[in-house]
PDB file of C-alpha atoms in Angstrom:
ATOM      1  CA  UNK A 448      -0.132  14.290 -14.785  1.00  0.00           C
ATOM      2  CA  UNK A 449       2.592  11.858 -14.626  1.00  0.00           C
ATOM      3  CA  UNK A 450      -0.134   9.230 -12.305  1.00  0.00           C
ATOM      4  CA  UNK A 451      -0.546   6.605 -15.059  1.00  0.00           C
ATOM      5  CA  UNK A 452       3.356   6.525 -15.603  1.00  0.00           C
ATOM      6  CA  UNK A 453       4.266   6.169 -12.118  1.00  0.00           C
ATOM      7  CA  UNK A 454       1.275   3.747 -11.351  1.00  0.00           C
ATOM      8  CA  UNK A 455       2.385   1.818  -8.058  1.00  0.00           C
ATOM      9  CA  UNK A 456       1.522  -2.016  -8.215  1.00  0.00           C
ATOM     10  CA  UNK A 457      -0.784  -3.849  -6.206  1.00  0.00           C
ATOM     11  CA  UNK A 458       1.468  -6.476  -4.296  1.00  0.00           C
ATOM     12  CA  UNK A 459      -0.144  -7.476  -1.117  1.00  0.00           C
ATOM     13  CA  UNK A 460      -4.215  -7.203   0.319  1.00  0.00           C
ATOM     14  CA  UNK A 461      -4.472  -8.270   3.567  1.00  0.00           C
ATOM     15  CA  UNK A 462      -7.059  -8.265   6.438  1.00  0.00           C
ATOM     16  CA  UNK A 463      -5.252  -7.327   9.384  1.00  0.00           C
ATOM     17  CA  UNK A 464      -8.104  -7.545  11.914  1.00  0.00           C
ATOM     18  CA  UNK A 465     -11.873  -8.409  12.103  1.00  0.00           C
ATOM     19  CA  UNK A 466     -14.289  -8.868  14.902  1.00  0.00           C
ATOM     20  CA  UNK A 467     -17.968  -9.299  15.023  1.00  0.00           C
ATOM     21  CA  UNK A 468     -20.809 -10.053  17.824  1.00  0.00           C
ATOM     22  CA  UNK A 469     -24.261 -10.698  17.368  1.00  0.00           C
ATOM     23  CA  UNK A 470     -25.562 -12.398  19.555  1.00  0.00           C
ATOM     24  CA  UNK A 471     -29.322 -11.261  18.868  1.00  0.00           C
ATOM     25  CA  UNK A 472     -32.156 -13.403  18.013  1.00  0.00           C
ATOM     26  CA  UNK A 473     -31.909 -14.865  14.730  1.00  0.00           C
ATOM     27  CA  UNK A 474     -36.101 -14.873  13.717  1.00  0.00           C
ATOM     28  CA  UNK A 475     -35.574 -13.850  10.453  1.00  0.00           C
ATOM     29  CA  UNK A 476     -38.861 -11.344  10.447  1.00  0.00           C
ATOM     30  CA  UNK A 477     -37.574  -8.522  12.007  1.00  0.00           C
ATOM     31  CA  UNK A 478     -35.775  -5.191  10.156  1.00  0.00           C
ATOM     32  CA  UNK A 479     -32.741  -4.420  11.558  1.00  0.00           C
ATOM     33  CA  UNK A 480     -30.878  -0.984  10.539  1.00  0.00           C
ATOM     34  CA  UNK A 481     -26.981  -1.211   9.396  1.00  0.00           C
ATOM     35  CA  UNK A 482     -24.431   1.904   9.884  1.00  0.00           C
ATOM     36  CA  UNK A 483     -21.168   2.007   8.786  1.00  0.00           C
ATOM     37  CA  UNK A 484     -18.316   4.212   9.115  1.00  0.00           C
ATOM     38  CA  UNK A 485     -14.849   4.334   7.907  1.00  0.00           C
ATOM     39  CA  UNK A 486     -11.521   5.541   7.963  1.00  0.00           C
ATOM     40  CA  UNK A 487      -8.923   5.572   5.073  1.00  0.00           C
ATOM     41  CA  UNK A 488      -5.503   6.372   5.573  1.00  0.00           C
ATOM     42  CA  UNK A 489      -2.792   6.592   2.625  1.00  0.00           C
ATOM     43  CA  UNK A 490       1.047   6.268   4.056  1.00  0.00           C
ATOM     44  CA  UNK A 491       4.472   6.208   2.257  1.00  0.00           C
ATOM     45  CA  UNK A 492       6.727   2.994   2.998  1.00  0.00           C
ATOM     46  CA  UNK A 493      10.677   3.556   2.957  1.00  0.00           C
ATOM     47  CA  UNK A 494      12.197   0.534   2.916  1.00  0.00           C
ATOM     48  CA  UNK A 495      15.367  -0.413   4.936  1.00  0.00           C
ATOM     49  CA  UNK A 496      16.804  -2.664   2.215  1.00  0.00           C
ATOM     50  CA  UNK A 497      18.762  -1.154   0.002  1.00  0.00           C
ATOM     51  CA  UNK A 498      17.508  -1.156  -3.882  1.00  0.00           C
ATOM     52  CA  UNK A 499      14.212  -2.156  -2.132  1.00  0.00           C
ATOM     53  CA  UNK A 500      11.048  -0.114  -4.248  1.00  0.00           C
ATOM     54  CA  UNK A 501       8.845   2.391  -1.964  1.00  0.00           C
ATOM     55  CA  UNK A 502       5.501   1.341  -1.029  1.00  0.00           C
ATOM     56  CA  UNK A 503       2.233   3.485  -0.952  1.00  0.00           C
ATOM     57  CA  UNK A 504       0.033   2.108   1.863  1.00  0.00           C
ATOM     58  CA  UNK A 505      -3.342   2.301   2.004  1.00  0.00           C
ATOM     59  CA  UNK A 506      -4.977   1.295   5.598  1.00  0.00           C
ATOM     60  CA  UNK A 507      -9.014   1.292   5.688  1.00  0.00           C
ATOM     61  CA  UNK A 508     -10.651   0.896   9.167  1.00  0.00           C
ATOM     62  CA  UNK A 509     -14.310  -0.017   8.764  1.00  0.00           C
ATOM     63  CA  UNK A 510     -16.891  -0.094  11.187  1.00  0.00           C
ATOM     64  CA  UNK A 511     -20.579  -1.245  11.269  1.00  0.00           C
ATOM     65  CA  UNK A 512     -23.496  -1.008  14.079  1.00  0.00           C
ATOM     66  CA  UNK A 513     -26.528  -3.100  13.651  1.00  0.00           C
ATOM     67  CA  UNK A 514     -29.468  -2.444  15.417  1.00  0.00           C
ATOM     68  CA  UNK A 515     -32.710  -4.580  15.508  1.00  0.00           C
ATOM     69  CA  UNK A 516     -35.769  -1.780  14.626  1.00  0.00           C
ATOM     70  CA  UNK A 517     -38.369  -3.621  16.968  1.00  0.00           C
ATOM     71  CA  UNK A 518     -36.108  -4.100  19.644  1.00  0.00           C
ATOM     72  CA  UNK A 519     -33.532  -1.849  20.240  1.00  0.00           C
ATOM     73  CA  UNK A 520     -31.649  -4.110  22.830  1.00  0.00           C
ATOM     74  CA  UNK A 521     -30.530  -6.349  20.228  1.00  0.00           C
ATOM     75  CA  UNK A 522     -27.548  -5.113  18.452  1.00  0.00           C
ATOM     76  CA  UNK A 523     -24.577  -6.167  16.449  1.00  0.00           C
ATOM     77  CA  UNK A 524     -21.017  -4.739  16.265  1.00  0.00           C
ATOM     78  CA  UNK A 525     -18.284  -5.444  13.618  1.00  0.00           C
ATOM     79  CA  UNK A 526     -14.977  -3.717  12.935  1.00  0.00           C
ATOM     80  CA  UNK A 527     -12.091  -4.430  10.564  1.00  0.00           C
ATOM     81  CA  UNK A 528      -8.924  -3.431   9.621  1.00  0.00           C
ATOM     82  CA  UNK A 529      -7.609  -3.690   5.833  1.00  0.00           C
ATOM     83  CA  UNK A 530      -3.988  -2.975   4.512  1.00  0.00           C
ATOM     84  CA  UNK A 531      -3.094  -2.525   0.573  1.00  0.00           C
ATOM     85  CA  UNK A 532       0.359  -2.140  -0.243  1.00  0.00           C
ATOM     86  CA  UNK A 533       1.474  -0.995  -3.944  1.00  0.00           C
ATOM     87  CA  UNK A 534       5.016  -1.059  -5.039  1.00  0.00           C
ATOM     88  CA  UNK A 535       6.169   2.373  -7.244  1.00  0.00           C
ATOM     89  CA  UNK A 536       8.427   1.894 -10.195  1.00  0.00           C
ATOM     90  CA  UNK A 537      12.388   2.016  -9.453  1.00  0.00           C
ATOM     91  CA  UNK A 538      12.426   5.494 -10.722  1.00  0.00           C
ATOM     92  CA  UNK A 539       9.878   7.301  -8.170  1.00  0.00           C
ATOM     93  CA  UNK A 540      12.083   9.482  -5.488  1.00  0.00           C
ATOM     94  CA  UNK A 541      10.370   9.883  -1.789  1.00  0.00           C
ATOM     95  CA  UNK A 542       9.933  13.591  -2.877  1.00  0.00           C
ATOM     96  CA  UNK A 543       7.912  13.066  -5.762  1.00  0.00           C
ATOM     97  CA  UNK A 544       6.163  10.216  -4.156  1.00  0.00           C
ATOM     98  CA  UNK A 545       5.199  12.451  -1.243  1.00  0.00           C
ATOM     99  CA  UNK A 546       4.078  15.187  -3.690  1.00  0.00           C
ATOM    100  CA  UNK A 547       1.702  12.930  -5.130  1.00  0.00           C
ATOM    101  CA  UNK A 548       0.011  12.064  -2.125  1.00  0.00           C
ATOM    102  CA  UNK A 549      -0.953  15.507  -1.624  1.00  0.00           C
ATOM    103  CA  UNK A 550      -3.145  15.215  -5.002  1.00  0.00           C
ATOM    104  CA  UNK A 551      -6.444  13.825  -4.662  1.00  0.00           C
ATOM    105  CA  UNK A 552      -6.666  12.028  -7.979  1.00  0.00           C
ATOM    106  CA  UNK A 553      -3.600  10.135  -7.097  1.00  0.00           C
ATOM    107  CA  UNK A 554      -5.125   9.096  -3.060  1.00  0.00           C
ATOM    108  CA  UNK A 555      -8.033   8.083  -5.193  1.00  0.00           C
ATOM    109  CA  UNK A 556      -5.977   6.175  -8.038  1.00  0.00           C
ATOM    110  CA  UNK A 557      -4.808   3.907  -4.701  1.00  0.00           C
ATOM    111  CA  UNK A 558      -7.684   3.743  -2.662  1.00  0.00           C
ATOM    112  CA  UNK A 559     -10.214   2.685  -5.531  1.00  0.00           C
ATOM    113  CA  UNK A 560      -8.599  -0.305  -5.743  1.00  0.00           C
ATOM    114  CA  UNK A 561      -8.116  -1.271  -2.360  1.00  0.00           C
ATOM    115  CA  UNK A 562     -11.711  -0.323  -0.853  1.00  0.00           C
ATOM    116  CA  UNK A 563     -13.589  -2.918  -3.469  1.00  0.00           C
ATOM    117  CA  UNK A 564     -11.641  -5.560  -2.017  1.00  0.00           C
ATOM    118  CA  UNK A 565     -12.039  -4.530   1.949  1.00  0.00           C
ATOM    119  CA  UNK A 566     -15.586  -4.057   1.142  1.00  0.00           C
ATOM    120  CA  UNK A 567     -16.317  -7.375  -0.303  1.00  0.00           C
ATOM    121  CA  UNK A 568     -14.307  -9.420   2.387  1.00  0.00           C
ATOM    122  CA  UNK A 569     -16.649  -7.192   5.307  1.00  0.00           C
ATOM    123  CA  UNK A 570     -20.087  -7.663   3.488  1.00  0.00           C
ATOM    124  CA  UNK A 571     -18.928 -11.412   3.028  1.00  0.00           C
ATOM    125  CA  UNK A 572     -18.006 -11.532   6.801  1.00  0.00           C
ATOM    126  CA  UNK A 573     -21.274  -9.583   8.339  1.00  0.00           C
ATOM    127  CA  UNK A 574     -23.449 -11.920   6.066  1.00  0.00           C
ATOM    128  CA  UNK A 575     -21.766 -15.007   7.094  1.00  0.00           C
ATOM    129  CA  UNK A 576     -23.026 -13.495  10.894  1.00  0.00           C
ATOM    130  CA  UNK A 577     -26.112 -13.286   9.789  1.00  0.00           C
ATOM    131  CA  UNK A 578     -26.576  -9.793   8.713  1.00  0.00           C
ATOM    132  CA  UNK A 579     -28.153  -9.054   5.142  1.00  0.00           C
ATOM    133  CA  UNK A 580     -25.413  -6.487   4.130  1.00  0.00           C
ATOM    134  CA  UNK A 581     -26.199  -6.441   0.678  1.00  0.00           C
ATOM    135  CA  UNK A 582     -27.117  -2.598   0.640  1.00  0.00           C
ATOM    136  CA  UNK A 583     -22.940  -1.873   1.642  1.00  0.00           C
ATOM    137  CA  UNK A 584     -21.396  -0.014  -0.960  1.00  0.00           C
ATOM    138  CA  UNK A 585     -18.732  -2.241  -3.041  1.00  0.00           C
ATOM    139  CA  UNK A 586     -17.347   0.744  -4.222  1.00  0.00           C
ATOM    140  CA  UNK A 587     -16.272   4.603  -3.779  1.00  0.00           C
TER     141      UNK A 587
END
């Protein structure tokens, strides 16, 4: 496959959005539980400059639910949105580009390297509300 030729470049990580409440009882004895659940979305960028490269973007929604095992009443909520954008060599055509984002080795090729980074800026972010979230996958 032509991926490792055409490899996009990583030019821009950015949190677009993050908000967090928990406003339970900070004891530091009880268990609380953690869920998370995400959404990953891979999109094609034409730019309206001319000579301007195409972008892959890669947009990861993540969302966690805390609950506190001894009393359900406390919980926490937290929800973020991530963007990655990649520039593709001069050479890559829309057509091909959109080709490749029907292959799965290529979505992965893009996403790999922009979940680590949502990942560590949302466990960094749920432990700094006091939330042990070291059991969060970094990776894939």
């Amino acid at each position: 496959m032509e991926m490792t030729e055409h490899r996009p470049k990583l030019v821009s990580f950015r949190a677009l959005a993050f908000h967090g409440e928990n406003k339970g009882q900070a004891n530091g004895t009880d268990e609380w539980t953690l869920e998370l659940a995400q959404e990953i979305n891979l999109g094609l960028a034409v730019p309206m400059v001319p000579g301007a490269p195409l972008q892959a973007v890669v947009k990861i929604d993540l969302c966690a639910k805390s609950t506190n095992t001894s009393a359900s009443s406390d919980s926490a909520e937290f929800s973020a949105t991530y963007e990655a954008k990649f520039d593709c060599p001069s050479d890559v055509t829309e057509e091909a580009l959109s080709l490749w984002f029907e292959d799965e080795p290529y979505q992965y090729m893009l996403v790999s390297q922009a979940f680590p980074l949502a990942m560590t800026h949302f466990r960094r972010e749920l432990q700094s509300m006091g939330l042990d979230a070291r059991s969060l996958p970094l990776g894939l």
